Tab-separated table of C-alpha atoms in Angstrom:
chain	number	residue	atom	x	y	z
H	232	MET	CA	-3.982	-29.898	25.945
H	233	SER	CA	-4.646	-26.261	25.273
H	234	GLY	CA	-2.457	-24.556	22.773
H	235	SER	CA	-2.095	-21.575	25.085
H	236	SER	CA	-0.846	-23.563	28.102
H	237	ASP	CA	2.364	-21.586	28.004
H	238	PRO	CA	1.327	-17.963	27.426
H	239	SER	CA	4.875	-16.686	27.257
H	240	ARG	CA	5.824	-19.100	24.533
H	241	ALA	CA	2.645	-18.296	22.520
H	242	ALA	CA	3.438	-14.546	22.875
H	243	ARG	CA	7.018	-14.982	21.673
H	244	HIS	CA	5.826	-17.001	18.735
H	245	GLN	CA	3.209	-14.452	17.746
H	246	ALA	CA	5.698	-11.596	18.062
H	247	GLY	CA	8.188	-13.370	15.801
H	248	ALA	CA	10.778	-13.097	18.622
H	249	ARG	CA	12.297	-16.598	18.451
H	250	PRO	CA	16.020	-16.195	18.987
H	251	ASP	CA	16.452	-19.914	19.704
H	252	LEU	CA	14.438	-21.090	16.754
H	253	LEU	CA	15.521	-24.654	15.707
H	254	PHE	CA	18.323	-24.783	18.225
H	255	PRO	CA	18.747	-27.939	20.410
H	256	ALA	CA	16.467	-28.150	23.445
H	257	GLU	CA	19.302	-29.299	25.730
H	258	PRO	CA	20.531	-26.192	27.512
H	259	GLY	CA	24.269	-26.786	27.070
H	260	GLN	CA	24.020	-27.518	23.370
H	261	ARG	CA	21.659	-24.594	22.914
H	262	ALA	CA	24.222	-22.189	24.417
H	263	ILE	CA	26.881	-23.462	22.072
H	264	ALA	CA	24.536	-23.213	19.114
H	265	ARG	CA	23.783	-19.520	19.920
H	266	GLU	CA	27.526	-18.840	19.967
H	267	LEU	CA	28.118	-20.540	16.607
H	268	TYR	CA	25.040	-19.061	14.942
H	269	ALA	CA	26.222	-15.625	15.957
H	270	LEU	CA	29.257	-16.066	13.717
H	271	VAL	CA	27.187	-16.608	10.591
H	272	ARG	CA	24.022	-14.747	11.261
H	273	ASP	CA	25.237	-11.693	9.310
H	274	GLN	CA	27.517	-13.403	6.790
H	275	PRO	CA	26.604	-12.494	3.180
H	276	LEU	CA	24.263	-14.858	1.345
H	277	ILE	CA	25.662	-16.958	-1.465
H	278	SER	CA	22.773	-18.238	-3.569
H	279	PRO	CA	24.331	-20.354	-6.369
H	280	HIS	CA	21.178	-22.200	-7.419
H	281	GLY	CA	17.718	-20.575	-7.649
H	282	HIS	CA	14.864	-19.665	-9.925
H	283	VAL	CA	14.187	-16.044	-9.142
H	284	ASP	CA	12.928	-14.330	-12.361
H	285	PRO	CA	15.833	-11.982	-13.319
H	286	ALA	CA	13.262	-9.465	-14.593
H	287	ILE	CA	12.410	-8.791	-10.961
H	288	LEU	CA	15.827	-7.295	-10.378
H	289	ALA	CA	16.431	-6.026	-13.892
H	290	ASP	CA	13.259	-3.934	-13.955
H	291	ASP	CA	13.229	-3.151	-10.207
H	292	VAL	CA	9.515	-2.242	-10.253
H	293	PRO	CA	7.507	-2.537	-7.011
H	294	PHE	CA	6.196	-5.936	-6.135
H	295	PRO	CA	2.514	-6.548	-6.716
H	296	ASP	CA	0.073	-7.173	-3.956
H	297	PRO	CA	0.924	-9.606	-1.128
H	298	ALA	CA	-0.938	-12.459	-2.676
H	299	ARG	CA	0.774	-12.316	-6.058
H	300	LEU	CA	4.111	-11.965	-4.315
H	301	LEU	CA	3.785	-14.708	-1.672
H	302	ILE	CA	0.946	-17.081	-2.660
H	303	VAL	CA	0.353	-17.290	-6.379
H	304	PRO	CA	3.923	-18.346	-7.420
H	305	ASP	CA	4.600	-20.574	-4.408
H	306	HIS	CA	3.815	-24.108	-5.557
H	307	TYR	CA	4.536	-25.435	-2.007
H	308	VAL	CA	1.453	-23.466	-0.963
H	309	THR	CA	-0.831	-24.056	-3.914
H	310	ARG	CA	0.022	-27.728	-3.918
H	311	MET	CA	-1.035	-28.167	-0.356
H	312	LEU	CA	-4.273	-26.391	-0.904
H	313	LEU	CA	-5.023	-28.396	-4.055
H	314	SER	CA	-4.598	-31.574	-1.897
H	315	GLN	CA	-7.485	-30.225	0.236
H	316	GLY	CA	-9.739	-29.410	-2.719
H	317	VAL	CA	-8.840	-25.798	-3.453
H	318	PRO	CA	-8.076	-25.508	-7.158
H	319	PRO	CA	-5.076	-23.416	-8.213
H	320	ALA	CA	-7.361	-21.197	-10.279
H	321	ASP	CA	-9.007	-20.041	-7.106
H	322	LEU	CA	-5.575	-18.977	-5.906
H	323	GLY	CA	-4.722	-17.010	-9.015
H	324	VAL	CA	-2.340	-19.500	-10.626
H	325	PRO	CA	-2.367	-18.649	-14.372
H	326	SER	CA	-3.992	-21.275	-16.615
H	327	GLY	CA	-2.947	-22.382	-20.043
H	328	ASP	CA	-6.330	-23.798	-21.123
H	329	GLY	CA	-8.511	-20.729	-20.721
H	330	THR	CA	-9.842	-21.596	-17.275
H	331	PRO	CA	-10.784	-18.323	-15.531
H	332	VAL	CA	-8.574	-17.611	-12.501
H	333	GLU	CA	-9.051	-15.382	-9.444
H	334	ARG	CA	-7.666	-11.880	-10.041
H	335	ASP	CA	-8.363	-10.166	-6.748
H	336	GLY	CA	-5.397	-10.383	-4.418
H	337	ARG	CA	-7.366	-9.949	-1.224
H	338	THR	CA	-9.708	-12.730	-2.132
H	339	ILE	CA	-6.741	-15.065	-2.841
H	340	TRP	CA	-5.212	-14.066	0.472
H	341	ARG	CA	-8.405	-14.747	2.461
H	342	ARG	CA	-8.732	-18.193	0.838
H	343	PHE	CA	-5.177	-18.990	1.786
H	344	ALA	CA	-5.745	-17.750	5.395
H	345	ALA	CA	-8.847	-19.862	5.762
H	346	HIS	CA	-6.647	-22.944	5.207
H	347	TRP	CA	-3.718	-21.782	7.245
H	348	HIS	CA	-4.176	-24.789	9.590
H	349	LEU	CA	-3.063	-27.066	6.802
H	350	PHE	CA	0.536	-25.800	7.097
H	351	ARG	CA	1.005	-26.675	10.766
H	352	GLY	CA	4.501	-28.212	11.236
H	353	THR	CA	5.510	-27.618	7.540
H	354	PRO	CA	8.502	-25.659	6.338
H	355	SER	CA	6.158	-23.448	4.315
H	356	ARG	CA	4.598	-22.176	7.517
H	357	LEU	CA	8.050	-21.601	9.066
H	358	TRP	CA	9.309	-19.717	5.970
H	359	LEU	CA	6.117	-17.660	5.693
H	360	GLU	CA	6.055	-16.641	9.353
H	361	GLN	CA	9.697	-15.702	9.287
H	362	THR	CA	9.123	-13.731	6.085
H	363	PHE	CA	6.234	-11.860	7.601
H	364	ALA	CA	8.283	-10.996	10.697
H	365	GLU	CA	11.835	-10.616	9.410
H	366	VAL	CA	11.255	-9.113	5.990
H	367	PHE	CA	8.095	-7.021	6.501
H	368	GLY	CA	8.116	-6.491	10.232
H	369	VAL	CA	4.612	-7.983	10.551
H	370	THR	CA	4.580	-9.681	13.984
H	371	LYS	CA	0.843	-10.264	14.439
H	372	ALA	CA	-0.096	-13.996	14.545
H	373	PHE	CA	-1.503	-14.867	11.146
H	374	SER	CA	-5.046	-16.430	11.087
H	375	PRO	CA	-8.277	-16.065	9.222
H	376	ALA	CA	-9.263	-13.362	11.724
H	377	THR	CA	-6.119	-11.303	11.118
H	378	ALA	CA	-5.704	-12.048	7.395
H	379	ASP	CA	-6.921	-8.560	6.249
H	380	GLU	CA	-4.731	-6.770	8.764
H	381	VAL	CA	-1.629	-8.714	7.776
H	382	TYR	CA	-2.442	-8.152	4.155
H	383	ASP	CA	-2.784	-4.368	4.605
H	384	GLU	CA	0.529	-4.150	6.595
H	385	ILE	CA	2.484	-6.014	3.894
H	386	ALA	CA	0.768	-4.048	1.111
H	387	ALA	CA	1.795	-0.823	2.795
H	388	ARG	CA	5.436	-1.980	3.020
H	389	LEU	CA	5.457	-2.993	-0.718
H	390	ALA	CA	4.501	0.580	-1.513
H	391	GLU	CA	7.707	1.934	0.100
H	392	PRO	CA	10.965	2.423	-1.897
H	393	ALA	CA	12.817	0.357	0.656
H	394	PHE	CA	10.801	-2.712	-0.432
H	395	ARG	CA	11.706	-2.457	-4.098
H	396	PRO	CA	13.600	-5.600	-5.321
H	397	ARG	CA	17.073	-4.048	-5.480
H	398	ALA	CA	16.675	-2.423	-2.092
H	399	LEU	CA	15.642	-5.702	-0.564
H	400	PHE	CA	18.540	-7.447	-2.288
H	401	GLU	CA	20.904	-5.042	-0.512
H	402	ARG	CA	19.063	-5.471	2.852
H	403	PHE	CA	19.104	-9.257	2.484
H	404	ASN	CA	22.911	-8.992	2.198
H	405	ILE	CA	22.964	-11.240	-0.923
H	406	GLU	CA	26.499	-11.294	-2.362
H	407	VAL	CA	25.640	-13.464	-5.380
H	408	LEU	CA	22.266	-14.654	-6.754
H	409	ALA	CA	22.246	-17.164	-9.581
H	410	THR	CA	19.150	-17.461	-11.697
H	411	THR	CA	18.410	-20.303	-14.108
H	412	GLU	CA	17.835	-19.834	-17.890
H	413	SER	CA	17.406	-22.040	-20.929
H	414	PRO	CA	19.854	-21.963	-23.803
H	415	LEU	CA	17.020	-20.415	-25.822
H	416	ASP	CA	16.857	-17.323	-23.589
H	417	ASP	CA	18.344	-14.232	-25.154
H	418	LEU	CA	19.699	-13.259	-21.695
H	419	GLY	CA	18.322	-9.709	-22.268
H	420	ARG	CA	17.469	-9.278	-18.580
H	421	HIS	CA	20.987	-10.234	-17.638
H	422	ALA	CA	22.327	-7.750	-20.249
H	423	LYS	CA	20.263	-5.012	-18.544
H	424	LEU	CA	21.632	-6.024	-15.138
H	425	ALA	CA	25.232	-5.991	-16.489
H	426	ALA	CA	24.600	-2.459	-17.969
H	427	ASP	CA	23.334	-1.335	-14.533
H	428	GLY	CA	26.476	-2.691	-12.800
H	429	TRP	CA	24.564	-5.660	-11.295
H	430	GLY	CA	25.371	-8.510	-13.625
H	431	GLY	CA	27.992	-10.011	-15.884
H	432	PRO	CA	31.083	-11.974	-14.852
H	433	GLY	CA	31.661	-11.367	-11.134
H	434	GLY	CA	28.379	-9.584	-10.870
H	435	ARG	CA	25.781	-9.810	-8.117
H	436	VAL	CA	23.103	-11.463	-10.297
H	437	ILE	CA	24.334	-14.058	-12.693
H	438	THR	CA	22.754	-16.712	-14.876
H	439	THR	CA	22.949	-20.589	-14.908
H	440	PHE	CA	22.934	-22.741	-18.070
H	441	ARG	CA	19.913	-25.172	-17.931
H	442	PRO	CA	19.735	-27.154	-21.221
H	443	ASP	CA	17.028	-29.639	-20.319
H	444	ASN	CA	14.555	-28.419	-22.918
H	445	VAL	CA	17.061	-29.068	-25.729
H	446	VAL	CA	18.537	-32.307	-24.340
H	447	ASP	CA	15.512	-34.262	-23.112
H	448	MET	CA	13.727	-35.745	-26.159
H	449	GLU	CA	10.615	-36.302	-24.001
H	450	PHE	CA	10.360	-32.602	-23.202
H	451	ASP	CA	7.308	-31.046	-25.003
H	452	GLY	CA	8.481	-29.477	-28.259
H	453	TRP	CA	12.097	-30.869	-28.063
H	454	ALA	CA	12.655	-30.865	-31.895
H	455	GLU	CA	11.245	-27.349	-32.231
H	456	ASN	CA	13.484	-26.230	-29.305
H	457	VAL	CA	16.567	-27.750	-30.960
H	458	GLU	CA	15.673	-25.870	-34.201
H	459	ARG	CA	15.435	-22.589	-32.178
H	460	LEU	CA	18.787	-23.445	-30.570
H	461	GLY	CA	20.345	-23.543	-34.033
H	462	VAL	CA	18.891	-20.135	-34.841
H	463	VAL	CA	19.950	-18.556	-31.579
H	464	ALA	CA	23.488	-19.995	-31.798
H	465	GLY	CA	23.885	-19.530	-35.508
H	466	GLU	CA	24.806	-23.185	-36.041
H	467	ASP	CA	23.475	-25.908	-38.307
H	468	ILE	CA	21.713	-28.291	-35.936
H	469	GLY	CA	20.824	-30.753	-38.726
H	470	THR	CA	23.816	-32.800	-37.597
H	471	TYR	CA	24.884	-34.022	-34.173
H	472	ALA	CA	28.161	-32.163	-34.549
H	473	GLY	CA	26.335	-28.965	-35.253
H	474	TYR	CA	24.149	-29.531	-32.197
H	475	LEU	CA	27.173	-29.901	-29.957
H	476	ALA	CA	28.640	-26.727	-31.517
H	477	ALA	CA	25.406	-24.835	-30.790
H	478	LEU	CA	25.492	-25.963	-27.171
H	479	ARG	CA	29.096	-24.850	-26.799
H	480	GLN	CA	28.303	-21.487	-28.343
H	481	ARG	CA	25.473	-20.900	-25.941
H	482	ARG	CA	27.605	-21.955	-23.012
H	483	GLN	CA	30.075	-19.256	-23.974
H	484	ALA	CA	27.225	-16.715	-24.117
H	485	PHE	CA	26.176	-17.694	-20.641
H	486	ILE	CA	29.685	-17.444	-19.298
H	487	ALA	CA	29.848	-13.946	-20.870
H	488	ALA	CA	26.632	-13.169	-18.870
H	489	GLY	CA	28.295	-14.303	-15.630
H	490	ALA	CA	27.396	-17.940	-15.447
H	491	THR	CA	29.736	-20.205	-13.390
H	492	SER	CA	27.615	-23.309	-13.488
H	493	SER	CA	25.253	-25.429	-15.491
H	494	ASP	CA	22.198	-27.339	-14.145
H	495	HIS	CA	20.742	-30.617	-15.331
H	496	GLY	CA	17.348	-31.823	-14.138
H	497	HIS	CA	17.107	-35.367	-15.552
H	498	PRO	CA	14.584	-38.017	-14.400
H	499	THR	CA	17.464	-40.324	-13.463
H	500	ALA	CA	21.171	-40.019	-12.728
H	501	LEU	CA	22.054	-42.375	-15.521
H	502	THR	CA	25.247	-41.596	-17.526
H	503	LEU	CA	26.479	-43.359	-20.657
H	504	ARG	CA	29.620	-43.071	-22.836
H	505	LEU	CA	28.398	-43.609	-26.419
H	506	SER	CA	30.479	-43.282	-29.552
H	507	GLU	CA	29.891	-40.235	-31.728
H	508	ALA	CA	28.176	-42.430	-34.316
H	509	GLU	CA	25.832	-43.953	-31.680
H	510	ALA	CA	24.964	-40.595	-30.290
H	511	ALA	CA	24.387	-39.168	-33.760
H	512	THR	CA	22.036	-42.047	-34.558
H	513	LEU	CA	19.986	-41.314	-31.453
H	514	TYR	CA	19.985	-37.585	-32.278
H	515	ASP	CA	18.754	-38.227	-35.846
H	516	ARG	CA	15.909	-40.425	-34.547
H	517	GLY	CA	14.875	-37.636	-32.127
H	518	LEU	CA	14.755	-35.095	-34.920
H	519	ARG	CA	12.616	-37.444	-37.080
H	520	GLY	CA	10.213	-38.023	-34.155
H	521	ASP	CA	11.083	-41.717	-34.058
H	522	ALA	CA	12.882	-41.836	-30.665
H	523	THR	CA	11.697	-44.309	-28.078
H	524	PRO	CA	11.645	-43.668	-24.321
H	525	ALA	CA	14.786	-45.886	-24.076
H	526	ASP	CA	16.417	-43.720	-26.789
H	527	ALA	CA	15.569	-40.555	-24.876
H	528	GLU	CA	17.034	-42.011	-21.669
H	529	ALA	CA	20.186	-43.049	-23.449
H	530	PHE	CA	20.609	-39.670	-25.113
H	531	ARG	CA	20.150	-37.806	-21.837
H	532	ALA	CA	22.646	-40.105	-20.174
H	533	HIS	CA	25.194	-39.639	-22.946
H	534	MET	CA	24.774	-35.885	-22.864
H	535	LEU	CA	25.652	-35.712	-19.164
H	536	VAL	CA	29.048	-37.149	-20.100
H	537	GLU	CA	29.338	-34.698	-22.974
H	538	PHE	CA	28.526	-31.850	-20.579
H	539	ALA	CA	31.158	-33.038	-18.171
H	540	ARG	CA	33.691	-32.866	-21.048
H	541	MET	CA	32.488	-29.385	-21.872
H	542	SER	CA	32.792	-28.362	-18.259
H	543	ILE	CA	36.450	-29.360	-18.212
H	544	GLU	CA	36.955	-27.230	-21.316
H	545	ASP	CA	35.050	-24.138	-20.256
H	546	GLY	CA	35.119	-24.316	-16.449
H	547	LEU	CA	31.408	-24.378	-15.659
H	548	VAL	CA	30.511	-26.227	-12.489
H	549	MET	CA	28.040	-29.029	-13.288
H	550	GLN	CA	24.913	-29.463	-11.185
H	551	LEU	CA	22.865	-32.586	-11.461
H	552	HIS	CA	19.311	-32.677	-10.081
H	553	PRO	CA	17.780	-36.084	-10.850
H	554	GLY	CA	14.803	-37.927	-9.418
H	555	ALA	CA	11.699	-35.900	-10.210
H	556	VAL	CA	8.788	-37.428	-12.020
H	557	ARG	CA	7.668	-34.287	-13.801
H	558	ASN	CA	3.957	-33.418	-14.267
H	559	HIS	CA	2.756	-36.506	-12.424
H	560	ASN	CA	-0.514	-34.737	-11.824
H	561	ARG	CA	-1.637	-34.716	-15.430
H	562	TRP	CA	-4.796	-32.605	-14.805
H	563	LEU	CA	-2.753	-29.939	-13.166
H	564	TYR	CA	-0.246	-29.927	-16.012
H	565	ALA	CA	-3.037	-29.747	-18.665
H	566	ARG	CA	-4.699	-26.867	-16.903
H	567	HIS	CA	-1.727	-24.833	-15.559
H	568	GLY	CA	1.449	-26.159	-17.178
H	569	ARG	CA	4.841	-26.935	-15.744
H	570	ASP	CA	6.315	-26.013	-12.409
H	571	VAL	CA	3.119	-25.460	-10.444
H	572	GLY	CA	3.338	-28.322	-7.970
H	573	GLY	CA	2.572	-31.381	-10.076
H	574	ASP	CA	5.862	-33.164	-9.695
H	575	VAL	CA	6.721	-35.964	-7.261
H	576	PRO	CA	10.064	-37.625	-6.262
H	577	GLN	CA	11.083	-41.179	-7.130
H	578	ALA	CA	13.721	-43.617	-5.988
H	579	THR	CA	17.054	-42.802	-7.656
H	580	GLU	CA	20.124	-44.936	-8.064
H	581	TYR	CA	23.580	-43.292	-8.283
H	582	VAL	CA	26.401	-45.851	-7.790
H	583	HIS	CA	26.036	-47.594	-11.113
H	584	ALA	CA	24.304	-44.704	-12.850
H	585	LEU	CA	27.199	-42.270	-12.338
H	586	ALA	CA	29.950	-44.850	-12.930
H	587	PRO	CA	30.490	-44.078	-16.681
H	588	LEU	CA	30.917	-40.354	-15.981
H	589	LEU	CA	33.069	-40.940	-12.951
H	590	ASP	CA	35.243	-43.497	-14.780
H	591	ALA	CA	35.930	-40.873	-17.442
H	592	TYR	CA	36.338	-37.709	-15.383
H	593	GLY	CA	35.730	-38.405	-11.651
H	594	ASN	CA	39.309	-37.938	-10.710
H	595	ASP	CA	39.982	-34.896	-12.815
H	596	PRO	CA	40.407	-31.851	-10.544
H	597	ARG	CA	39.287	-29.564	-13.361
H	598	LEU	CA	35.730	-30.929	-13.049
H	599	ARG	CA	33.275	-30.097	-10.313
H	600	VAL	CA	29.963	-32.045	-10.248
H	601	VAL	CA	27.485	-31.086	-7.493
H	602	VAL	CA	24.935	-33.895	-7.134
H	603	TYR	CA	21.507	-33.468	-5.414
H	604	THR	CA	18.839	-35.967	-4.628
H	605	LEU	CA	15.154	-36.238	-3.945
H	606	ASP	CA	15.719	-39.712	-2.342
H	607	GLU	CA	17.270	-39.066	1.015
H	608	TYR	CA	17.799	-42.808	1.602
H	609	THR	CA	20.748	-42.471	-0.814
H	610	PHE	CA	22.644	-40.014	1.394
H	611	THR	CA	24.355	-42.634	3.497
H	612	ARG	CA	24.272	-45.659	1.122
H	613	GLU	CA	25.444	-43.986	-2.128
H	614	LEU	CA	26.049	-40.212	-2.266
H	615	ALA	CA	28.294	-39.706	0.750
H	616	PRO	CA	30.648	-42.632	-0.151
H	617	LEU	CA	30.748	-41.371	-3.777
H	618	ALA	CA	31.565	-37.796	-2.840
H	619	GLY	CA	34.123	-39.143	-0.293
H	620	GLY	CA	35.838	-41.112	-3.053
H	621	TYR	CA	36.007	-38.890	-6.119
H	622	ALA	CA	37.833	-35.601	-6.457
H	623	ALA	CA	35.259	-34.153	-8.916
H	624	LEU	CA	32.130	-34.928	-6.854
H	625	TYR	CA	30.391	-32.771	-4.236
H	626	LEU	CA	27.124	-33.201	-2.349
H	627	GLY	CA	24.402	-30.599	-2.898
H	628	ALA	CA	22.208	-29.584	-0.067
H	629	PRO	CA	18.787	-31.162	0.442
H	630	TRP	CA	16.459	-29.423	-2.032
H	631	TRP	CA	12.797	-29.434	-2.970
H	632	PHE	CA	10.643	-31.819	-0.867
H	633	LEU	CA	13.696	-32.289	1.422
H	634	ASP	CA	14.457	-28.646	2.325
H	635	SER	CA	12.931	-28.927	5.706
H	636	PRO	CA	14.688	-28.557	9.069
H	637	GLU	CA	14.281	-32.265	9.809
H	638	VAL	CA	15.986	-33.373	6.570
H	639	LEU	CA	18.680	-30.697	6.858
H	640	ARG	CA	19.600	-32.295	10.178
H	641	ARG	CA	19.378	-35.807	8.862
H	642	PHE	CA	21.603	-34.792	5.920
H	643	ARG	CA	24.452	-33.722	8.298
H	644	GLU	CA	23.996	-36.862	10.336
H	645	ALA	CA	24.012	-39.157	7.290
H	646	VAL	CA	26.871	-37.739	5.199
H	647	THR	CA	29.402	-36.270	7.599
H	648	GLU	CA	30.830	-39.598	8.755
H	649	THR	CA	31.761	-40.518	5.158
H	650	ALA	CA	32.061	-37.312	3.167
H	651	GLY	CA	32.875	-34.900	5.995
H	652	PHE	CA	31.854	-31.276	5.746
H	653	TYR	CA	34.196	-30.313	2.876
H	654	ASN	CA	32.772	-32.536	0.195
H	655	THR	CA	29.421	-30.766	0.634
H	656	ALA	CA	28.708	-27.662	-1.411
H	657	GLY	CA	26.904	-25.350	0.986
H	658	PHE	CA	23.260	-24.439	1.121
H	659	VAL	CA	21.103	-23.581	-1.940
H	660	ASP	CA	17.660	-21.973	-1.518
H	661	ASP	CA	16.314	-23.329	-4.862
H	662	THR	CA	13.447	-20.853	-4.815
H	663	ARG	CA	11.335	-18.600	-6.994
H	664	ALA	CA	10.153	-16.780	-3.897
H	665	PHE	CA	12.631	-13.881	-3.714
H	666	CYS	CA	11.503	-12.660	-0.233
H	667	SER	CA	12.028	-16.070	1.284
H	668	ILE	CA	15.788	-16.282	0.361
H	669	PRO	CA	17.116	-14.788	3.619
H	670	VAL	CA	14.753	-16.889	5.692
H	671	ARG	CA	15.774	-20.155	4.007
H	672	HIS	CA	19.432	-19.465	4.456
H	673	ASP	CA	18.821	-18.546	8.139
H	674	VAL	CA	17.078	-21.898	8.735
H	675	ALA	CA	20.031	-23.737	7.188
H	676	ARG	CA	22.547	-21.834	9.361
H	677	ARG	CA	20.575	-22.521	12.530
H	678	ILE	CA	20.417	-26.203	11.753
H	679	ASP	CA	24.191	-26.348	11.162
H	680	ALA	CA	24.806	-24.420	14.377
H	681	GLY	CA	22.832	-27.061	16.211
H	682	PHE	CA	24.549	-29.938	14.574
H	683	LEU	CA	28.026	-28.554	15.272
H	684	ALA	CA	26.961	-27.647	18.838
H	685	ARG	CA	26.198	-31.343	19.439
H	686	LEU	CA	29.675	-32.385	18.248
H	687	VAL	CA	31.250	-29.802	20.573
H	688	ALA	CA	29.107	-30.865	23.524
H	689	GLU	CA	30.112	-34.502	22.917
H	690	ASP	CA	33.729	-33.513	22.882
H	691	ARG	CA	34.074	-34.659	19.276
H	692	LEU	CA	35.083	-31.238	17.867
H	693	PRO	CA	36.784	-28.302	19.538
H	694	LEU	CA	34.745	-25.125	19.662
H	695	ASP	CA	37.301	-23.178	17.590
H	696	GLU	CA	37.110	-25.714	14.823
H	697	ALA	CA	33.353	-25.712	14.941
H	698	ALA	CA	33.458	-21.940	14.607
H	699	GLU	CA	35.621	-22.155	11.559
H	700	THR	CA	33.450	-24.881	10.051
H	701	ILE	CA	30.173	-23.091	10.352
H	702	VAL	CA	31.532	-20.059	8.435
H	703	ASP	CA	32.888	-22.410	5.790
H	704	LEU	CA	29.502	-24.110	5.388
H	705	ALA	CA	27.551	-20.909	5.277
H	706	TYR	CA	29.847	-18.765	3.128
H	707	ARG	CA	33.276	-19.991	2.034
H	708	LEU	CA	32.437	-23.447	0.646
H	709	PRO	CA	29.603	-22.396	-1.760
H	710	LYS	CA	31.660	-19.425	-2.856
H	711	ARG	CA	34.672	-21.583	-3.663
H	712	ILE	CA	32.921	-24.677	-5.121
H	713	PHE	CA	30.654	-22.663	-7.393
H	714	LYS	CA	33.625	-20.395	-8.397
H	715	LEU	CA	31.948	-17.214	-7.056
H	716	GLY	CA	35.104	-15.787	-5.492
H	717	GLU	CA	38.212	-14.120	-6.813
H	718	ASP	CA	39.990	-17.373	-7.373
H	719	PRO	CA	38.031	-19.468	-10.036
H	720	SER	CA	40.358	-22.497	-9.761
């Protein structure tokens, strides 16, 4: 069948004019979805978990060329091209081993365009097309033949003051954007944002406490990182008690910089309640370089319980992101380092893994733990029943590998019957790609509109309640659960 059998549909797609994007095909449900979506289309964006470099907004310098903005840092894109034999160096991804990398933005862009067909049906294509159209106003259909024209149009936009980072932040209608930093970060960028009236407690750009590199003994340079932690915090990390004091001190520094949450990206969801003596023994082994993989797993698991205790003390919302096998592509890691597309998901168990933490604090209303997964089969079997049974536990949105329209739909179908809507924590964009933030939130809002429209059409939910629910999902819930509103309780 010819791809142009419906010229009107092809023209709408190429022009970026897709008002019914992702809505149900059934006319009655589609009409309801349009009505619900209209209620949230212009709601402010709450972005409580992401990886945008705070320097982008602190320095507010023009973005580089289109390739360095949209292709080079996007590991969804570079990963797909690597799978088809295009090495990341040819796409400008910085190397750590001295491998020469492509420097010319237009060359990178043309290579990407030559492989555009690889992205058919993927969320990456959806996000990029919507970014071209909605952010940059570029409505020409992208292809190898139009690559230079699209590149030139975007480059021209990037030279305009209206496309500087802070101007786009305002246009995107972002109310709060949380970045993610290590305890070793001096938070200098956030200090500049605060001085400019953009950051600090209650600010528009805030930080998140991510201690993995000083907690995970299998993290490269863990002992050296812990030593640096002691220097930054001004604490003696030669003892386990000093180590905990250093972590508490850095958490306070992050709270002073606006943080309302911590984030923990462990390989598994395992939690353990060790005695102080047992934990100190593991810690000492780690500092000596004698820790086994089992020791590292036990220490990570124990520290999750410690962090839950700290969260009850200082009020940080706790986010748990387990299930990634980091740097599975060892060649990619050796050549280009972390966070460039070399990770893969693994099966993850939660019911027994989280039991020690939940036994200790799961019913304490002072604690909020938002749990994510890379294993969607756990939505129905484990995560929804857990969130539906413990006051402290909330379900995070599908993230990374699962942040597609299909899984966003399946998530609502899988968890609503057990956890309802109000044990979920709202959408997180989880992205380094600043210009994709409004597009990703728009996709989530459209999916929720379609799901709620089906409930209304099936006479399972009144339209007025669906209208209230969609605003809660898009705006009120993430703001409340991540303590981003006026009431931090």
